[in-house]
């Protein structure tokens, strides 16, 4: 690594005293960072890598890319109910482009500061653009939210409005007919390029939710992980799915495809006992976040889609065959 690249690391990624959180015993610039969770807390650790062309389009601004690279990792912490502590950054760059680095570091470190998450080290190499982040959080011992905890009779909830990121991606691909108007395009593009990790929701769900997962691969696909790990099934009401105004304007087919199979949403999908409905609703109100009750966990493995009944109710409901790609995830459920 050339001296120029050391300068690059120092210039763009090291914080000065008084800038950003400082909680590592030894931070950025030594051979290792040294860090400990608070007494009684456990460390939650997760890694996500983003590669140009595969996880993001070359049209994304460097600031939004920096934001998203950390956001997708914070989203994993959120899904475990962990509060962010620190992260490392493995950066592979095709060239040293100072304007790009400045924008990227700003998007990344602004989000890090917002969540009090310290950049404690990393690695910088030359090659095709890729960003690997390992994030560390803390959660009271034994309280991490897992995929395996869903119980028969639990409500199934989802935060926010999944599907918008997929709508934007389809607009970029030119596969939407009719296309999106400017306002819809910019709004859904923001959802795709600058997702808001549901960290406060995850922390608030400790002791309340029985299981949780973040929606990165599509709602049904990620739901499948919870069902398999928890050895349960679900009755999901299509009428209760949250529909953003941008998706409401699309055809029913396109709308459901975006919501159920879209992905890149970074909303939380979680289960909680019906006795906790009020507390969950109150948490959503406190956080200014739409939380929708979309189904109910059942003993029979697999996924059953319904129309014409609210979540959990069996009266007047009609079965809807599952036509969404991520259904395959449900094969071999239980
Ligand atoms: P080593 O060869 O000992 O692994 P490096 O030359 O890779 O050290 O990195 C020197 C220091 O700079 C280390 O403390 C490392 O954590 C930090 N660092 C390297 N790249 C980054 C980066 N992209 N962001 C933050 N810190 C980084
Ligand atoms: Mg190194």
Short mmCIF file of C-alpha atoms and ligand atoms in Angstrom, two decimals:
data_model
loop_
_atom_site.label_atom_id
_atom_site.label_comp_id
_atom_site.label_asym_id
_atom_site.label_seq_id
_atom_site.Cartn_x
_atom_site.Cartn_y
_atom_site.Cartn_z
CA UNK A 1 0.00 0.00 0.00
CA UNK A 2 1.55 3.32 -1.09
CA UNK A 3 2.04 6.26 1.26
CA UNK A 4 -0.63 8.02 -0.78
CA UNK A 5 -3.11 5.43 0.26
CA UNK A 6 -2.18 5.71 3.95
CA UNK A 7 -2.77 9.42 3.59
CA UNK A 8 -6.11 8.56 2.04
CA UNK A 9 -7.15 6.46 5.04
CA UNK A 10 -6.08 9.12 7.50
CA UNK A 11 -7.64 11.94 5.54
CA UNK A 12 -11.02 10.40 4.88
CA UNK A 13 -11.68 7.78 7.53
CA UNK A 14 -9.87 8.65 10.75
CA UNK A 15 -11.73 10.85 13.17
CA UNK A 16 -10.04 13.58 15.19
CA UNK A 17 -10.67 13.89 18.93
CA UNK A 18 -14.09 15.42 19.41
CA UNK A 19 -15.33 14.11 16.04
CA UNK A 20 -17.72 11.17 16.16
CA UNK A 21 -18.03 8.54 18.88
CA UNK A 22 -14.86 7.34 20.69
CA UNK A 23 -15.47 4.25 22.73
CA UNK A 24 -12.82 1.76 21.60
CA UNK A 25 -9.95 1.36 24.10
CA UNK A 26 -7.63 1.36 21.09
CA UNK A 27 -9.12 2.61 17.82
CA UNK A 28 -8.21 3.25 14.23
CA UNK A 29 -4.51 3.19 13.31
CA UNK A 30 -3.11 0.39 15.47
CA UNK A 31 -2.74 -3.26 14.48
CA UNK A 32 -6.05 -4.06 16.12
CA UNK A 33 -8.85 -2.06 17.61
CA UNK A 34 -9.64 -3.10 21.17
CA UNK A 35 -13.22 -2.88 22.28
CA UNK A 36 -15.50 -4.43 24.92
CA UNK A 37 -19.27 -4.48 25.36
CA UNK A 38 -20.64 -3.03 28.60
CA UNK A 39 -20.93 -5.48 31.52
CA UNK A 40 -23.93 -7.77 31.13
CA UNK A 41 -24.11 -7.17 27.38
CA UNK A 42 -23.31 -9.56 24.54
CA UNK A 43 -21.63 -8.60 21.27
CA UNK A 44 -23.71 -8.98 18.09
CA UNK A 45 -21.54 -9.12 14.95
CA UNK A 46 -22.51 -9.09 11.28
CA UNK A 47 -20.79 -8.59 7.90
CA UNK A 48 -22.20 -7.46 4.57
CA UNK A 49 -20.31 -6.76 1.36
CA UNK A 50 -21.51 -4.64 -1.54
CA UNK A 51 -20.06 -5.07 -5.02
CA UNK A 52 -20.63 -2.65 -7.89
CA UNK A 53 -23.04 -3.99 -10.49
CA UNK A 54 -24.31 -6.66 -8.15
CA UNK A 55 -25.48 -4.74 -5.06
CA UNK A 56 -25.56 -1.20 -6.40
CA UNK A 57 -25.72 0.64 -9.71
CA UNK A 58 -22.83 2.81 -10.86
CA UNK A 59 -25.29 5.74 -11.02
CA UNK A 60 -25.58 5.98 -7.20
CA UNK A 61 -23.97 9.03 -5.62
CA UNK A 62 -20.92 8.27 -3.43
CA UNK A 63 -22.64 9.77 -0.36
CA UNK A 64 -25.69 7.51 -0.75
CA UNK A 65 -23.43 4.53 -1.35
CA UNK A 66 -21.51 5.26 1.87
CA UNK A 67 -24.80 5.56 3.72
CA UNK A 68 -26.21 2.34 2.29
CA UNK A 69 -23.08 0.28 2.89
CA UNK A 70 -23.40 0.95 6.62
CA UNK A 71 -27.21 0.99 6.66
CA UNK A 72 -27.52 -2.62 5.44
CA UNK A 73 -25.19 -3.69 8.25
CA UNK A 74 -27.00 -1.64 10.91
CA UNK A 75 -30.19 -3.28 9.66
CA UNK A 76 -28.80 -6.68 10.67
CA UNK A 77 -28.08 -5.36 14.15
CA UNK A 78 -31.61 -3.97 14.30
CA UNK A 79 -33.03 -7.37 13.40
CA UNK A 80 -31.23 -8.78 16.45
CA UNK A 81 -32.31 -5.98 18.77
CA UNK A 82 -28.68 -4.88 19.15
CA UNK A 83 -27.57 -1.28 19.64
CA UNK A 84 -24.66 -0.24 17.36
CA UNK A 85 -21.17 0.08 18.87
CA UNK A 86 -18.51 0.01 16.17
CA UNK A 87 -17.63 -1.13 12.66
CA UNK A 88 -14.70 -1.89 10.39
CA UNK A 89 -14.48 -0.97 6.72
CA UNK A 90 -12.79 -3.07 4.01
CA UNK A 91 -12.61 -0.86 0.97
CA UNK A 92 -11.52 -2.00 -2.49
CA UNK A 93 -11.05 0.93 -4.86
CA UNK A 94 -10.25 0.93 -8.58
CA UNK A 95 -8.47 4.29 -8.21
CA UNK A 96 -7.97 7.13 -5.74
CA UNK A 97 -10.68 9.66 -6.55
CA UNK A 98 -10.66 12.26 -3.82
CA UNK A 99 -14.05 13.79 -4.66
CA UNK A 100 -15.62 10.31 -4.61
CA UNK A 101 -13.92 9.43 -1.30
CA UNK A 102 -15.05 12.67 0.28
CA UNK A 103 -18.68 12.02 -0.63
CA UNK A 104 -18.52 8.36 0.34
CA UNK A 105 -16.93 9.12 3.73
CA UNK A 106 -19.51 11.81 4.43
CA UNK A 107 -22.50 9.52 3.73
CA UNK A 108 -20.89 6.73 5.73
CA UNK A 109 -19.75 8.73 8.75
CA UNK A 110 -22.91 10.87 9.01
CA UNK A 111 -24.95 7.69 9.42
CA UNK A 112 -22.34 6.27 11.81
CA UNK A 113 -22.58 9.38 13.98
CA UNK A 114 -26.37 9.29 13.89
CA UNK A 115 -26.22 5.82 15.41
CA UNK A 116 -23.23 6.46 17.67
CA UNK A 117 -21.27 3.76 15.83
CA UNK A 118 -17.48 4.18 15.75
CA UNK A 119 -15.30 3.33 12.72
CA UNK A 120 -12.50 1.44 14.52
CA UNK A 121 -10.43 0.08 11.63
CA UNK A 122 -10.43 -1.47 8.23
CA UNK A 123 -8.41 -2.36 5.18
CA UNK A 124 -7.86 -0.55 1.91
CA UNK A 125 -6.84 -2.28 -1.32
CA UNK A 126 -6.88 -1.68 -5.07
CA UNK A 127 -9.34 -3.59 -7.27
CA UNK A 128 -12.92 -3.48 -8.57
CA UNK A 129 -15.09 -1.29 -6.34
CA UNK A 130 -16.37 -3.22 -3.32
CA UNK A 131 -17.25 -2.27 0.23
CA UNK A 132 -17.18 -4.77 3.08
CA UNK A 133 -18.35 -3.73 6.51
CA UNK A 134 -18.33 -5.67 9.75
CA UNK A 135 -20.53 -4.13 12.37
CA UNK A 136 -20.61 -4.80 16.11
CA UNK A 137 -23.46 -4.05 18.45
CA UNK A 138 -24.48 -4.92 21.96
CA UNK A 139 -27.58 -6.52 23.40
CA UNK A 140 -28.39 -7.53 26.99
CA UNK A 141 -27.26 -11.13 27.54
CA UNK A 142 -29.86 -13.58 26.28
CA UNK A 143 -32.13 -10.93 24.76
CA UNK A 144 -31.00 -10.99 21.11
CA UNK A 145 -33.99 -11.36 18.75
CA UNK A 146 -33.60 -14.52 16.69
CA UNK A 147 -35.23 -16.03 13.61
CA UNK A 148 -36.11 -19.14 15.56
CA UNK A 149 -38.46 -17.71 18.19
CA UNK A 150 -41.83 -17.39 16.39
CA UNK A 151 -44.63 -19.11 18.33
CA UNK A 152 -47.94 -20.51 17.13
CA UNK A 153 -50.61 -17.82 17.60
CA UNK A 154 -48.15 -14.89 17.30
CA UNK A 155 -48.99 -11.93 15.12
CA UNK A 156 -46.74 -11.24 12.14
CA UNK A 157 -45.77 -7.57 11.76
CA UNK A 158 -43.81 -5.56 9.22
CA UNK A 159 -42.44 -2.03 9.49
CA UNK A 160 -42.66 0.72 6.87
CA UNK A 161 -43.49 0.17 3.20
CA UNK A 162 -41.61 -2.69 1.61
CA UNK A 163 -41.57 -2.75 -2.19
CA UNK A 164 -40.44 0.78 -2.97
CA UNK A 165 -36.80 -0.17 -3.60
CA UNK A 166 -37.90 -2.77 -6.13
CA UNK A 167 -40.13 -0.28 -7.90
CA UNK A 168 -37.16 2.07 -8.31
CA UNK A 169 -34.92 -0.74 -9.52
CA UNK A 170 -37.50 -1.73 -12.15
CA UNK A 171 -37.67 1.94 -13.22
CA UNK A 172 -33.89 1.97 -13.64
CA UNK A 173 -34.07 -1.23 -15.67
CA UNK A 174 -36.72 0.36 -17.89
CA UNK A 175 -39.13 -2.51 -17.27
CA UNK A 176 -42.05 -0.40 -15.93
CA UNK A 177 -44.97 0.34 -18.25
CA UNK A 178 -46.08 3.02 -17.71
CA UNK A 179 -42.89 4.44 -16.20
CA UNK A 180 -42.74 6.40 -12.95
CA UNK A 181 -43.34 10.14 -12.80
CA UNK A 182 -40.46 12.28 -11.52
CA UNK A 183 -41.78 12.54 -7.96
CA UNK A 184 -42.41 8.80 -7.63
CA UNK A 185 -39.04 8.02 -9.19
CA UNK A 186 -37.11 10.28 -6.82
CA UNK A 187 -39.00 9.06 -3.73
CA UNK A 188 -38.60 5.36 -4.48
CA UNK A 189 -35.03 5.91 -5.60
CA UNK A 190 -34.34 7.38 -2.16
CA UNK A 191 -35.78 4.21 -0.57
CA UNK A 192 -33.50 2.09 -2.75
CA UNK A 193 -30.32 4.14 -2.42
CA UNK A 194 -30.64 5.50 1.10
CA UNK A 195 -32.51 3.01 3.32
CA UNK A 196 -33.14 3.93 6.93
CA UNK A 197 -32.04 1.06 9.21
CA UNK A 198 -34.70 0.35 11.86
CA UNK A 199 -32.27 0.40 14.77
CA UNK A 200 -34.57 2.06 17.32
CA UNK A 201 -37.36 -0.33 16.41
CA UNK A 202 -35.09 -3.35 16.90
CA UNK A 203 -33.97 -2.13 20.31
CA UNK A 204 -37.58 -1.33 21.27
CA UNK A 205 -38.67 -4.85 20.33
CA UNK A 206 -36.38 -6.50 22.91
CA UNK A 207 -38.55 -8.52 25.24
CA UNK A 208 -41.57 -7.79 23.06
CA UNK A 209 -40.98 -9.62 19.78
CA UNK A 210 -40.50 -13.40 19.73
CA UNK A 211 -38.55 -13.35 16.45
CA UNK A 212 -37.27 -10.83 13.92
CA UNK A 213 -35.50 -10.58 10.58
CA UNK A 214 -34.72 -7.66 8.28
CA UNK A 215 -36.18 -7.75 4.79
CA UNK A 216 -33.22 -7.74 2.42
CA UNK A 217 -34.11 -10.49 -0.06
CA UNK A 218 -37.87 -9.96 -0.32
CA UNK A 219 -40.61 -10.24 2.28
CA UNK A 220 -41.71 -13.79 1.47
CA UNK A 221 -38.18 -15.10 1.11
CA UNK A 222 -37.09 -13.65 4.43
CA UNK A 223 -40.31 -14.77 6.09
CA UNK A 224 -39.42 -18.27 4.88
CA UNK A 225 -36.22 -18.14 6.96
CA UNK A 226 -38.22 -17.35 10.10
CA UNK A 227 -40.78 -20.08 9.42
CA UNK A 228 -38.13 -22.71 8.81
CA UNK A 229 -36.03 -21.79 11.82
CA UNK A 230 -39.09 -21.57 14.06
CA UNK A 231 -40.70 -24.72 12.57
CA UNK A 232 -44.05 -23.01 12.06
CA UNK A 233 -46.24 -21.74 9.20
CA UNK A 234 -48.14 -18.52 8.58
CA UNK A 235 -51.47 -17.21 7.30
CA UNK A 236 -50.69 -13.90 5.60
CA UNK A 237 -53.40 -11.40 4.68
CA UNK A 238 -52.76 -9.65 1.35
CA UNK A 239 -55.36 -7.02 2.33
CA UNK A 240 -53.31 -5.92 5.35
CA UNK A 241 -50.02 -5.32 3.50
CA UNK A 242 -48.87 -1.71 3.84
CA UNK A 243 -49.05 0.02 0.45
CA UNK A 244 -47.13 3.24 -0.13
CA UNK A 245 -48.76 5.86 -2.40
CA UNK A 246 -46.20 5.06 -5.10
CA UNK A 247 -47.11 1.40 -5.08
CA UNK A 248 -50.84 2.11 -4.79
CA UNK A 249 -50.60 3.78 -8.20
CA UNK A 250 -49.31 0.59 -9.86
CA UNK A 251 -51.25 -2.44 -11.12
CA UNK A 252 -52.23 -4.99 -8.44
CA UNK A 253 -49.81 -7.54 -9.90
CA UNK A 254 -46.86 -5.21 -9.95
CA UNK A 255 -47.69 -3.88 -6.49
CA UNK A 256 -47.82 -7.33 -4.90
CA UNK A 257 -44.71 -8.45 -6.70
CA UNK A 258 -42.76 -5.45 -5.37
CA UNK A 259 -44.05 -5.84 -1.81
CA UNK A 260 -43.78 -9.62 -1.51
CA UNK A 261 -40.75 -10.42 -3.63
CA UNK A 262 -38.94 -7.08 -4.01
CA UNK A 263 -36.09 -6.98 -1.54
CA UNK A 264 -33.56 -4.32 -0.54
CA UNK A 265 -36.20 -2.91 1.83
CA UNK A 266 -34.40 -3.11 5.19
CA UNK A 267 -37.70 -3.09 7.03
CA UNK A 268 -38.15 -5.40 10.02
CA UNK A 269 -40.43 -8.41 9.87
CA UNK A 270 -41.20 -9.67 13.37
CA UNK A 271 -43.56 -11.78 15.42
CA UNK A 272 -45.12 -10.93 18.78
CA UNK A 273 -47.87 -12.44 20.93
CA UNK A 274 -51.35 -10.89 20.45
CA UNK A 275 -51.15 -9.77 24.10
CA UNK A 276 -48.43 -7.31 23.01
CA UNK A 277 -50.45 -5.63 20.24
CA UNK A 278 -50.95 -2.45 22.18
CA UNK A 279 -47.30 -2.13 23.14
CA UNK A 280 -46.18 -2.76 19.56
CA UNK A 281 -48.62 -0.15 18.26
CA UNK A 282 -47.43 2.31 20.89
CA UNK A 283 -43.79 1.68 19.92
CA UNK A 284 -44.62 2.42 16.29
CA UNK A 285 -46.31 5.67 17.31
CA UNK A 286 -43.33 6.70 19.46
CA UNK A 287 -40.95 6.07 16.57
CA UNK A 288 -43.20 7.63 13.92
CA UNK A 289 -43.06 4.36 12.04
CA UNK A 290 -45.94 2.52 10.37
CA UNK A 291 -46.18 -0.99 11.83
CA UNK A 292 -48.65 -3.30 10.08
CA UNK A 293 -50.04 -6.57 11.39
CA UNK A 294 -50.11 -8.74 8.30
CA UNK A 295 -50.60 -12.31 9.46
CA UNK A 296 -50.62 -14.95 12.11
CA UNK A 297 -48.25 -17.80 12.91
CA UNK A 298 -49.79 -21.27 12.65
CA UNK A 299 -48.61 -24.75 13.56
CA UNK A 300 -48.94 -26.15 10.03
CA UNK A 301 -45.67 -25.43 8.17
CA UNK A 302 -45.70 -23.34 4.99
CA UNK A 303 -47.26 -20.13 3.74
CA UNK A 304 -50.96 -19.50 3.19
CA UNK A 305 -52.02 -16.27 1.49
CA UNK A 306 -55.48 -14.84 2.07
CA UNK A 307 -57.70 -12.06 0.87
CA UNK A 308 -60.93 -10.67 2.31
CA UNK A 309 -60.09 -11.02 6.00
CA UNK A 310 -57.95 -9.10 8.45
CA UNK A 311 -54.81 -10.71 9.86
CA UNK A 312 -55.67 -13.59 12.14
CA UNK A 313 -59.39 -13.65 11.28
CA UNK A 314 -60.69 -16.69 9.43
CA UNK A 315 -64.17 -15.37 8.60
CA UNK A 316 -64.77 -14.65 4.92
CA UNK A 317 -61.22 -15.29 3.85
CA UNK A 318 -60.33 -16.61 0.42
CA UNK A 319 -57.14 -18.49 -0.35
CA UNK A 320 -54.86 -16.89 -2.97
CA UNK A 321 -52.36 -19.13 -4.77
CA UNK A 322 -48.78 -18.00 -4.29
CA UNK A 323 -47.31 -16.77 -7.58
CA UNK A 324 -44.29 -15.01 -6.18
CA UNK A 325 -40.77 -16.06 -6.95
CA UNK A 326 -39.56 -16.31 -3.42
CA UNK A 327 -42.11 -19.04 -2.69
CA UNK A 328 -39.32 -21.50 -3.51
CA UNK A 329 -37.79 -20.54 -0.20
CA UNK A 330 -40.69 -22.29 1.45
CA UNK A 331 -40.07 -25.65 -0.13
CA UNK A 332 -39.13 -28.12 2.54
CA UNK A 333 -40.47 -25.89 5.30
CA UNK A 334 -40.53 -27.42 8.79
P1 LIG B 1 -2.02 -3.73 8.74
O1 LIG B 1 -1.10 -3.88 7.58
O2 LIG B 1 -1.37 -3.74 10.08
O3 LIG B 1 -3.24 -4.59 8.65
P2 LIG B 1 -3.17 -1.54 7.36
O4 LIG B 1 -2.07 -0.94 6.57
O5 LIG B 1 -4.11 -2.44 6.63
O6 LIG B 1 -2.56 -2.22 8.64
O7 LIG B 1 -4.04 -0.37 8.04
C1 LIG B 1 -3.43 0.57 8.91
C2 LIG B 1 -4.44 1.09 9.90
O8 LIG B 1 -5.46 1.78 9.19
C3 LIG B 1 -5.15 -0.02 10.68
O9 LIG B 1 -5.41 0.47 11.98
C4 LIG B 1 -6.44 -0.20 9.94
O10 LIG B 1 -7.47 -0.64 10.82
C5 LIG B 1 -6.71 1.21 9.44
N1 LIG B 1 -7.47 1.21 8.17
C6 LIG B 1 -7.09 0.71 6.97
N2 LIG B 1 -8.02 0.90 6.03
C7 LIG B 1 -9.04 1.55 6.63
C8 LIG B 1 -10.30 2.03 6.20
N3 LIG B 1 -10.74 1.88 4.94
N4 LIG B 1 -11.09 2.64 7.12
C9 LIG B 1 -10.67 2.77 8.39
N5 LIG B 1 -9.51 2.38 8.86
C10 LIG B 1 -8.69 1.76 8.00
MG1 LIG B 2 -4.45 -4.60 6.85
#
